[in-house]
Coordinates of N, CA and C in Angstrom, one line a residue:
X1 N 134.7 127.4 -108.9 CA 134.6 128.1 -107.6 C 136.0 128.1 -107.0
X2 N 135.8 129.0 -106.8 CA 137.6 129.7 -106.0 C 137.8 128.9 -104.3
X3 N 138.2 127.8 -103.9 CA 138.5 127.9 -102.7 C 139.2 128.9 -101.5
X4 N 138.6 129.2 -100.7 CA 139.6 130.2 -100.1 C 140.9 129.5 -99.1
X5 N 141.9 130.2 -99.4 CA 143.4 129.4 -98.6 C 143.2 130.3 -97.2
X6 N 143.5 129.3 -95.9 CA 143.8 129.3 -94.8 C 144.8 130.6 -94.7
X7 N 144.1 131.2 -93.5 CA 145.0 132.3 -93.6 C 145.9 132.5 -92.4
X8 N 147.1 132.5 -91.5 CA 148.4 132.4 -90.9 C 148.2 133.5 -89.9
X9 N 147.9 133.4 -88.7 CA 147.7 134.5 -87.8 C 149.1 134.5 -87.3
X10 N 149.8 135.9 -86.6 CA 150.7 136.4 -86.4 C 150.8 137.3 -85.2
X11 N 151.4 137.3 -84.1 CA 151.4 138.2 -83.3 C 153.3 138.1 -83.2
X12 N 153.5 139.7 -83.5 CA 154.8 139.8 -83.4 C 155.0 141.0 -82.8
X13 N 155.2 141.2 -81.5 CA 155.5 142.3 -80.9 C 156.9 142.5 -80.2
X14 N 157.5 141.6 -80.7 CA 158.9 141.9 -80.9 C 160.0 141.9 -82.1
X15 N 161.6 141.5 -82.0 CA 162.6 141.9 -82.7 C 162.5 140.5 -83.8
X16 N 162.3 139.3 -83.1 CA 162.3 138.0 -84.0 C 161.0 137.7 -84.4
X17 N 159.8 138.5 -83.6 CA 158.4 138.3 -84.4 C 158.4 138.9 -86.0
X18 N 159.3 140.5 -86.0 CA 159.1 141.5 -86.8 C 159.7 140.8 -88.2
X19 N 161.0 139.9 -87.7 CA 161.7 139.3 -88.7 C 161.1 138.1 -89.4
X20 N 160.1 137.8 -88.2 CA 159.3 136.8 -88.7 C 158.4 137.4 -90.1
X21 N 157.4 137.9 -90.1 CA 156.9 138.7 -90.5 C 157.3 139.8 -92.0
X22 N 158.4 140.0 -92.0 CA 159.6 140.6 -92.8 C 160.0 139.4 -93.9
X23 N 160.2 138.1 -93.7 CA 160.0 136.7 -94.1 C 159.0 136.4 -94.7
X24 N 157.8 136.6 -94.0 CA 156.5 136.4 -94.8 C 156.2 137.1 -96.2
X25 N 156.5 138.1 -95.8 CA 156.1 139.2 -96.9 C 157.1 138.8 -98.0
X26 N 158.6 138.9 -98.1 CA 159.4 138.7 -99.0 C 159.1 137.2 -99.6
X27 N 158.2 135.8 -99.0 CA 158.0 135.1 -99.6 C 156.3 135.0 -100.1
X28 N 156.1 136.3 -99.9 CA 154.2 136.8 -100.5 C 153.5 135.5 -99.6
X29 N 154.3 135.0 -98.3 CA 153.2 133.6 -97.7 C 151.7 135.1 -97.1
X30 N 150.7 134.2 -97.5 CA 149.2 135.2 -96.5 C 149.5 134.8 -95.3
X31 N 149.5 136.0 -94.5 CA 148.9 136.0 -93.0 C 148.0 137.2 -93.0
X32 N 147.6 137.3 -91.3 CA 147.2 138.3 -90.8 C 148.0 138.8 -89.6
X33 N 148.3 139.7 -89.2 CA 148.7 139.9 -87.8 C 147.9 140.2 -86.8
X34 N 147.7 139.9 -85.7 CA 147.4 140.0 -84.4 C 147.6 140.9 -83.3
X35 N 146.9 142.2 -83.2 CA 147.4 142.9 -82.2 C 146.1 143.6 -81.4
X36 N 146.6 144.4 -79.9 CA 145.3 144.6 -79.0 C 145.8 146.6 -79.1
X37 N 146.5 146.7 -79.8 CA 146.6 148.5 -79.3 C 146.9 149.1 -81.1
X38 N 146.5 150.5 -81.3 CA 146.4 151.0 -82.4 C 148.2 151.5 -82.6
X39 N 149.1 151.5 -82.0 CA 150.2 152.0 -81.5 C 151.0 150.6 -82.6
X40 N 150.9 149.4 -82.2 CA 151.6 148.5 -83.1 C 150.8 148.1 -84.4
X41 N 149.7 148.5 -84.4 CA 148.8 148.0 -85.7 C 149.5 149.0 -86.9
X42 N 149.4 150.2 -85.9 CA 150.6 151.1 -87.0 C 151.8 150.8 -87.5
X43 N 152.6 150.0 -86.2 CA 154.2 149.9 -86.7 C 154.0 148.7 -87.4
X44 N 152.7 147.7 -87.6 CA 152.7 146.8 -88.6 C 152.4 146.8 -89.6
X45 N 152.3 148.0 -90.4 CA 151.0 149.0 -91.5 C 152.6 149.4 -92.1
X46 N 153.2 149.7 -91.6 CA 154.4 150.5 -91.6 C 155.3 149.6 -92.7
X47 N 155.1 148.0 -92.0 CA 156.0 147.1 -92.2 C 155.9 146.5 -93.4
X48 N 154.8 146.6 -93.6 CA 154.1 146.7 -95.0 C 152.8 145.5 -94.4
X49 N 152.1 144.9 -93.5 CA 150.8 143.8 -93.4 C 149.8 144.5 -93.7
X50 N 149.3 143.7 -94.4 CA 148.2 144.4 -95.3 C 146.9 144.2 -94.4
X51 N 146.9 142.9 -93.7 CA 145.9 142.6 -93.1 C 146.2 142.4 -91.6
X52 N 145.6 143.4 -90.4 CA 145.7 143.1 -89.3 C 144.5 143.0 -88.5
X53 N 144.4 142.2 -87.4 CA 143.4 141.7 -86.7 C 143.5 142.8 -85.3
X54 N 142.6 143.2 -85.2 CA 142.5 144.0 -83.7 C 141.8 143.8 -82.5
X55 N 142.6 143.3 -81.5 CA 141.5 142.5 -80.6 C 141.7 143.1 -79.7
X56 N 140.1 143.3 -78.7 CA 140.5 144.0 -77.4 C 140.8 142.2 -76.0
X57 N 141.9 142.7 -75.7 CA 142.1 141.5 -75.1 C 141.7 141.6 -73.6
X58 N 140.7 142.2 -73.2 CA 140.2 142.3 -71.7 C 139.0 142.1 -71.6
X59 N 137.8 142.8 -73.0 CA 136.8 142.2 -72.9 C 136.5 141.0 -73.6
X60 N 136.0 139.5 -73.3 CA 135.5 138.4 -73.8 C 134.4 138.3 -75.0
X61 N 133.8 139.5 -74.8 CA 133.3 139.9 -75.5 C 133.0 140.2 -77.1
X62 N 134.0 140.8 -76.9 CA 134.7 141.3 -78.1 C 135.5 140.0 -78.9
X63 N 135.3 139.4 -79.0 CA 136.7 137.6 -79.7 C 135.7 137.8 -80.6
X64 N 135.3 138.1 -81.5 CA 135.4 137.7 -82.2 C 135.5 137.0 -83.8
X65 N 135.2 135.7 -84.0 CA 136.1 135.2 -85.1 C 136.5 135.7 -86.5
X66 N 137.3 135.6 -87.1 CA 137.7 136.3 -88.1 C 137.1 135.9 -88.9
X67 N 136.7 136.8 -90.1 CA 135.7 136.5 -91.2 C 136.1 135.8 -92.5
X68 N 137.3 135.1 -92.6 CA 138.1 134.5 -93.1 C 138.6 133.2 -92.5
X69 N 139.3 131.9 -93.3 CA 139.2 130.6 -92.5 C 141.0 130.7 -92.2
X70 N 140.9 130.3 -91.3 CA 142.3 130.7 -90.5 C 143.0 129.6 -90.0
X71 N 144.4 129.7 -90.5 CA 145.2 128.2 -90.7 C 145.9 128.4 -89.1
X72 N 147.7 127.9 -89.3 CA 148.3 128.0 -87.9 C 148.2 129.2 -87.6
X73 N 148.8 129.5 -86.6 CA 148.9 131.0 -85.3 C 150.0 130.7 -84.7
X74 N 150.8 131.7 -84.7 CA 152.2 131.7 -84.8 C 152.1 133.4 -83.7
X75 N 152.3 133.0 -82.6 CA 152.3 133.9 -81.4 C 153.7 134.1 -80.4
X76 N 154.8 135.5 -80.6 CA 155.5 135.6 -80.2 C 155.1 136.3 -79.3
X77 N 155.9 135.4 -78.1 CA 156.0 136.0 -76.1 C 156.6 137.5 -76.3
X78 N 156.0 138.5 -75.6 CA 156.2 139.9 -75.0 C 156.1 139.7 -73.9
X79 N 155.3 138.9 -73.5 CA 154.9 138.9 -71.9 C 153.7 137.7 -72.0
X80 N 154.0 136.7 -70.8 CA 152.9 135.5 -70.5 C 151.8 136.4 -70.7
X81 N 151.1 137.1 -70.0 CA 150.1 137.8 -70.3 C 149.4 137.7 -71.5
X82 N 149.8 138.6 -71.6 CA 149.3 138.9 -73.8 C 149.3 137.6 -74.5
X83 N 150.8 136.7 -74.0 CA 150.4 135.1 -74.5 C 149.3 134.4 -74.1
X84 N 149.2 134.1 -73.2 CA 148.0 133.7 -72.8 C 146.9 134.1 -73.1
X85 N 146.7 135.0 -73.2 CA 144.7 135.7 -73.7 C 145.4 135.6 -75.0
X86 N 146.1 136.0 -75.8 CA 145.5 135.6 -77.7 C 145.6 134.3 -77.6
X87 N 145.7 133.4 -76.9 CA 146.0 132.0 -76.9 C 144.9 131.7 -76.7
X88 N 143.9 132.3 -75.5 CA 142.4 131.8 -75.5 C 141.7 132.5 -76.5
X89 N 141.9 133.4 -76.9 CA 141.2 134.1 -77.9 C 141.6 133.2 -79.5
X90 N 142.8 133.1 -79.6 CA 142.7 132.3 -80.6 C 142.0 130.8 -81.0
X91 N 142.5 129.7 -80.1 CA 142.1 128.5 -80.0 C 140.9 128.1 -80.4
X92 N 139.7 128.9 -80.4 CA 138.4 128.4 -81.1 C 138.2 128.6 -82.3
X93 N 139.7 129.4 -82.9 CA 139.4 130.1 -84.7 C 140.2 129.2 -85.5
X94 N 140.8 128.0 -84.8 CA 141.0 126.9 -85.8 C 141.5 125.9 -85.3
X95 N 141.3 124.4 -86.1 CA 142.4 123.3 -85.5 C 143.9 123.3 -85.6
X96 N 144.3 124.1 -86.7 CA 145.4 123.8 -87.0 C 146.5 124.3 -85.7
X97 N 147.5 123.1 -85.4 CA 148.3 124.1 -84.6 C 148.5 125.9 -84.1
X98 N 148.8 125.5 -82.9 CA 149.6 127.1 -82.5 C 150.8 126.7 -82.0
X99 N 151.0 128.1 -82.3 CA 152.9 128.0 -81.5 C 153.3 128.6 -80.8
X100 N 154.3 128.5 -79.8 CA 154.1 130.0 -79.3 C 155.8 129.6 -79.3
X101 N 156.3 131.7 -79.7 CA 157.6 131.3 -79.8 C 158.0 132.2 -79.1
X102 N 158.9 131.5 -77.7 CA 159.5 132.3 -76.5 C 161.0 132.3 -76.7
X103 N 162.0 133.8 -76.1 CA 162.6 133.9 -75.1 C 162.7 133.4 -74.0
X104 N 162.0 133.2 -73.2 CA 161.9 133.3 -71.5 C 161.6 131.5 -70.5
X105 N 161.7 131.4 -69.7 CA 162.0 130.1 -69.4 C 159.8 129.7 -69.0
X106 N 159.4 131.0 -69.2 CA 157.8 130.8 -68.6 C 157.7 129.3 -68.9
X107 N 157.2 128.5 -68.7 CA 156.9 126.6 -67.8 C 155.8 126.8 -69.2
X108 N 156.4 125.9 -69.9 CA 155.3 125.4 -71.2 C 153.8 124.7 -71.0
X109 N 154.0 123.9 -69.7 CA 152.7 124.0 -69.5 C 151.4 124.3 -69.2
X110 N 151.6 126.1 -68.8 CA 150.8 127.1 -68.7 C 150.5 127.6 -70.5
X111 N 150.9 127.2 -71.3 CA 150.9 127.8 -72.7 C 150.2 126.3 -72.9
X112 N 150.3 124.8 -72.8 CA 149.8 123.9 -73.0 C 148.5 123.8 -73.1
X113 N 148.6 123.6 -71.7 CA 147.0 123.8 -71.0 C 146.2 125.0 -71.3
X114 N 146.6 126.1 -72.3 CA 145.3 127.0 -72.7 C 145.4 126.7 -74.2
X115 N 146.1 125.4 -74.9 CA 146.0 125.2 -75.8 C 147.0 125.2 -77.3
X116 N 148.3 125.6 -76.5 CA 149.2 125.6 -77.2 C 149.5 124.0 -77.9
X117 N 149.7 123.9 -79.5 CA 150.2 123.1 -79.8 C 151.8 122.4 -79.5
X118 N 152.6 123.3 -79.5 CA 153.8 123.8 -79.4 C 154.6 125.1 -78.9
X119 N 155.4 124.6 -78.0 CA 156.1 125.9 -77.2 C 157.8 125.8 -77.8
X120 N 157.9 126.8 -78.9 CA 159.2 126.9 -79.0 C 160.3 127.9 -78.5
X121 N 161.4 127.1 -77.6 CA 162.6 128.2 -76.7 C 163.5 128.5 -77.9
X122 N 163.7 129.7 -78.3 CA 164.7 130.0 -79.0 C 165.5 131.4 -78.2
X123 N 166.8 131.4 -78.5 CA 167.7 132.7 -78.2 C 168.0 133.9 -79.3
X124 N 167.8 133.2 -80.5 CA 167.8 134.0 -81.6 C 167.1 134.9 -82.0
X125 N 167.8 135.8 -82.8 CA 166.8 137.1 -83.1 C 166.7 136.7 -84.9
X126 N 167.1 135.6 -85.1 CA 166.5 135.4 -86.8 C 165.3 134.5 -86.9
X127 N 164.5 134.9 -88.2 CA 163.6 133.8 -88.0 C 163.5 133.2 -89.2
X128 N 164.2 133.1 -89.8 CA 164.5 132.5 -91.3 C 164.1 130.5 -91.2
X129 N 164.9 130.2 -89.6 CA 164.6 128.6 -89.6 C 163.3 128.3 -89.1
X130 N 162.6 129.9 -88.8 CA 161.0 129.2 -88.3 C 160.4 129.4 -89.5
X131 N 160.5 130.2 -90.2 CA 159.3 130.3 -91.7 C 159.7 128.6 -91.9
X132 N 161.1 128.2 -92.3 CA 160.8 127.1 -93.5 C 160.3 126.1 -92.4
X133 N 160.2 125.9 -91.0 CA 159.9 124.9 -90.4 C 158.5 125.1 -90.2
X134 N 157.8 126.2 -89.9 CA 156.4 126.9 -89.7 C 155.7 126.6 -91.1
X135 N 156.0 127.2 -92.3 CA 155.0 126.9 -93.5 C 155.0 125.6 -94.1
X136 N 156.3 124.7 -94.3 CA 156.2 124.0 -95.2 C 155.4 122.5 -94.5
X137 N 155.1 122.8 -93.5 CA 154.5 122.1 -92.5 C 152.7 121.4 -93.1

């Protein structure tokens, strides 16, 4: 019997999420991506993710869990906002860490307290040192 492997949730709606993601693929690691509008589901279809998650992030309703067993969650800041709701929306679809990886000075303890395992500040637009620090984990 085949076990099935944990699968890597991903929200990249920006320049260092995209590269994140660009990294995944070229090392064949599984994820899924994470997105709330048909507009980026496209430009991630594009990028080549084979598997994307579409969540409406306004109704509560709608969460729900992915039909597959789901490892870390790796969530780049566009805006607190959108961090925060896939952060509640995520948190009940696995133990394993989340991350959330910011730009912006937003107070880590608002990303804490809805369950962030980890708030990483980076300036960089590469993301080559988060794959090997993110997967090999």
């Amino acid at each position: 019997m085949k076990v099935q492997q944990d699968v890597m949730i991903v929200s990249a709606p920006n320049v260092i999420g995209e590269a994140f993601i660009r990294q995944l693929i070229r090392y064949k690691i599984p994820f899924a991506a994470i997105t709330n509008n048909k507009i980026e589901r496209e430009r991630l279809k594009k990028m080549g993710v084979e598997k994307t998650l579409m969540v409406g992030t306004t109704d509560e309703r709608t969460w729900v869990i992915p039909a597959f067993p789901v490892g870390k969650i790796i969530l780049f800041e566009s805006s607190l906002n959108l961090s925060c709701r896939y952060l509640r929306i995520c948190r009940t679809w696995t133990s394993e860490p989340i991350y959330i990886i910011t730009h912006s000075s937003n107070p880590r303890s608002i990303y804490k307290g809805l369950g962030a395992s980890y708030v990483i500040h980076t300036r960089s637009q590469d993301a080559s040192f988060l794959v090997s620090m993110l997967v090999d984990k």
